[in-house]
Amino acid sequence: MKPEWVFDFIAVFPELIQPVLQFGPLKRVIEAGTLKVRLFDLKKFADSPKEIDDYPFGGGPGMVIKPEPIKRALEKTAWGYVIYLSPQGEKFNQELAHRLLEKRHLVFICGRYKGIDERIVGRYVDMELSIGDYILSGGEIAAVVVLDVLGRLLPDAMGNVDSAKSDSFENRLLDTPYYTRPREFEGMKVPEILLSGNHQEIEKWRRKEALRRTLLKRPDLLENIELSPDDRRLLEEIIKEVLAHERPHNKGN
Ligand code: SAM
């Protein structure tokens, strides 16, 4: 059976990526044949393992990964949508993850040292992708993050499909709070509504709490979504509750 998605990773240390393939949703989609992951060890594409990097022209500290081994590895992947994992790239998020999955064959280049020769970026890279505004030692760790995010969105990755759909950012809101047994922990009780068995009311409570968290923790997310009249009503309730809660503290200030 032909896999529906192929993710290739070109890296100096593919061993860093290998272990994550053996657990959870990723293991499930690979075993189901939905996803094929191939790891390409850059050292094997150099004239000798010591020749994957060289000094930067113009001088300065650090080494640069040479273009030829990357080109040879790219040829071996048979070319897909080529992504260079780079702190200078487009910032990764849940929405972008869904868009990337529209391409069935993704090829990730993981840099190391000062990075890769710019001519590879200019000629062969379709997109640069960053996992955040900080510098990792190598693209392998970024690859693991992206791989995990993409893998769990594939069909059959999750035991329960609806679980991923309610996660933070999927509805452009943060996820609702969760509780499990025991019903009481250190004097703190589980919200009564969750024990009521009234699923309609539980759903309404969850939506309201998701809106509350988003408003309090990530109000920027609310700027980009169209709220239904019900959501607007819930938000008004939340704002009143928050203001009422704040008032006693302000007394006497
Ligand atoms: N000199 C590069 C710069 O400042 O843009 C950073 C090089 S970094 C030490 C080595 C490699 O780690 C990069 O080539 C890239 O593949 C990867 N990397 C580091 N930070 C990353 C990030 N935030 N997102 C994605 N990849 C990253």
Coordinates of N, CA and C and ligand atoms in Angstrom, one line a residue, residues 65 84-89 109-116 129-143 146, ligand 1:
I65 N 27.4 24.0 6.5 CA 27.2 22.8 5.8 C 27.3 23.0 4.3
Y84 N 13.5 24.1 4.6 CA 14.7 24.3 5.4 C 14.2 24.8 6.8
L85 N 14.5 24.0 7.8 CA 14.2 24.4 9.2 C 15.2 25.4 9.6
S86 N 14.7 26.6 9.9 CA 15.6 27.8 10.1 C 15.0 28.8 11.0
P87 N 15.7 29.4 11.9 CA 15.1 30.4 12.8 C 14.7 31.6 12.0
Q88 N 15.1 31.7 10.7 CA 14.7 32.9 9.9 C 13.4 32.6 9.1
G89 N 12.8 31.5 9.3 CA 11.7 31.1 8.4 C 10.3 31.6 9.0
I109 N 15.1 19.9 5.5 CA 16.6 19.9 5.7 C 16.9 20.5 7.1
C110 N 17.6 19.7 7.9 CA 18.0 20.2 9.2 C 19.4 20.8 9.2
G111 N 19.5 22.0 9.5 CA 20.9 22.6 9.5 C 21.6 22.3 10.8
R112 N 22.9 22.7 10.9 CA 23.7 22.6 12.1 C 24.7 23.7 12.0
Y113 N 25.5 23.9 13.0 CA 26.6 24.9 13.0 C 26.1 26.3 12.7
K114 N 26.7 27.0 11.7 CA 26.2 28.3 11.3 C 25.0 28.2 10.4
G115 N 24.8 27.0 9.9 CA 23.7 26.8 8.9 C 24.1 26.1 7.7
I116 N 23.3 26.2 6.6 CA 23.7 25.6 5.4 C 24.1 26.6 4.3
L129 N 11.2 27.4 7.5 CA 10.2 27.2 8.6 C 10.9 27.3 10.0
S130 N 10.4 28.1 10.8 CA 11.0 28.3 12.2 C 10.0 27.8 13.2
I131 N 10.5 27.2 14.3 CA 9.6 26.8 15.4 C 9.6 27.9 16.5
G132 N 10.3 29.0 16.3 CA 10.2 30.1 17.3 C 11.4 30.9 17.3
D133 N 11.3 32.1 18.0 CA 12.4 33.0 18.0 C 13.5 32.7 19.0
Y134 N 14.2 31.6 18.8 CA 15.3 31.2 19.6 C 16.2 30.3 18.7
I135 N 17.4 30.1 19.2 CA 18.4 29.3 18.3 C 18.7 28.0 18.9
L136 N 18.3 26.9 18.2 CA 18.7 25.6 18.6 C 20.1 25.2 18.0
S137 N 20.7 24.2 18.5 CA 22.0 23.8 18.0 C 21.8 23.2 16.6
G138 N 20.6 22.6 16.4 CA 20.5 22.0 15.1 C 19.0 21.8 14.7
G139 N 18.7 21.6 13.5 CA 17.4 21.5 13.0 C 16.7 20.2 13.4
E140 N 17.4 19.2 13.9 CA 16.8 17.9 14.3 C 15.7 18.1 15.3
I141 N 16.0 19.0 16.3 CA 15.0 19.2 17.4 C 13.8 19.9 16.8
A142 N 14.0 20.8 15.9 CA 12.9 21.5 15.3 C 12.1 20.5 14.4
A143 N 12.8 19.6 13.8 CA 12.2 18.5 13.0 C 11.3 17.7 13.8
V146 N 8.0 19.6 14.6 CA 7.1 19.7 13.4 C 6.6 18.3 13.1
Ligands
SAM1 N1 23.2 31.1 12.1 C1 21.9 30.7 12.1 C2 21.0 32.0 12.3 O1 21.3 32.8 13.2 O2 20.0 32.1 11.6 C3 21.5 29.7 13.2 C4 22.2 28.4 13.0 S1 21.6 27.2 14.2 C5 22.9 27.3 15.4 C6 21.9 25.7 13.4 C7 20.6 25.1 12.7 O3 19.6 24.8 13.7 C8 19.9 25.9 11.7 O4 20.6 25.8 10.5 C9 18.5 25.4 11.7 O5 18.4 24.3 10.8 C10 18.3 24.9 13.1 N2 17.5 25.9 13.9 C11 18.0 26.7 14.9 N3 17.0 27.4 15.5 C12 15.9 27.0 14.8 C13 14.5 27.5 14.9 N4 14.2 28.4 15.8 N5 13.6 26.9 14.1 C14 14.0 26.0 13.1 N6 15.3 25.6 13.0 C15 16.2 26.1 13.8

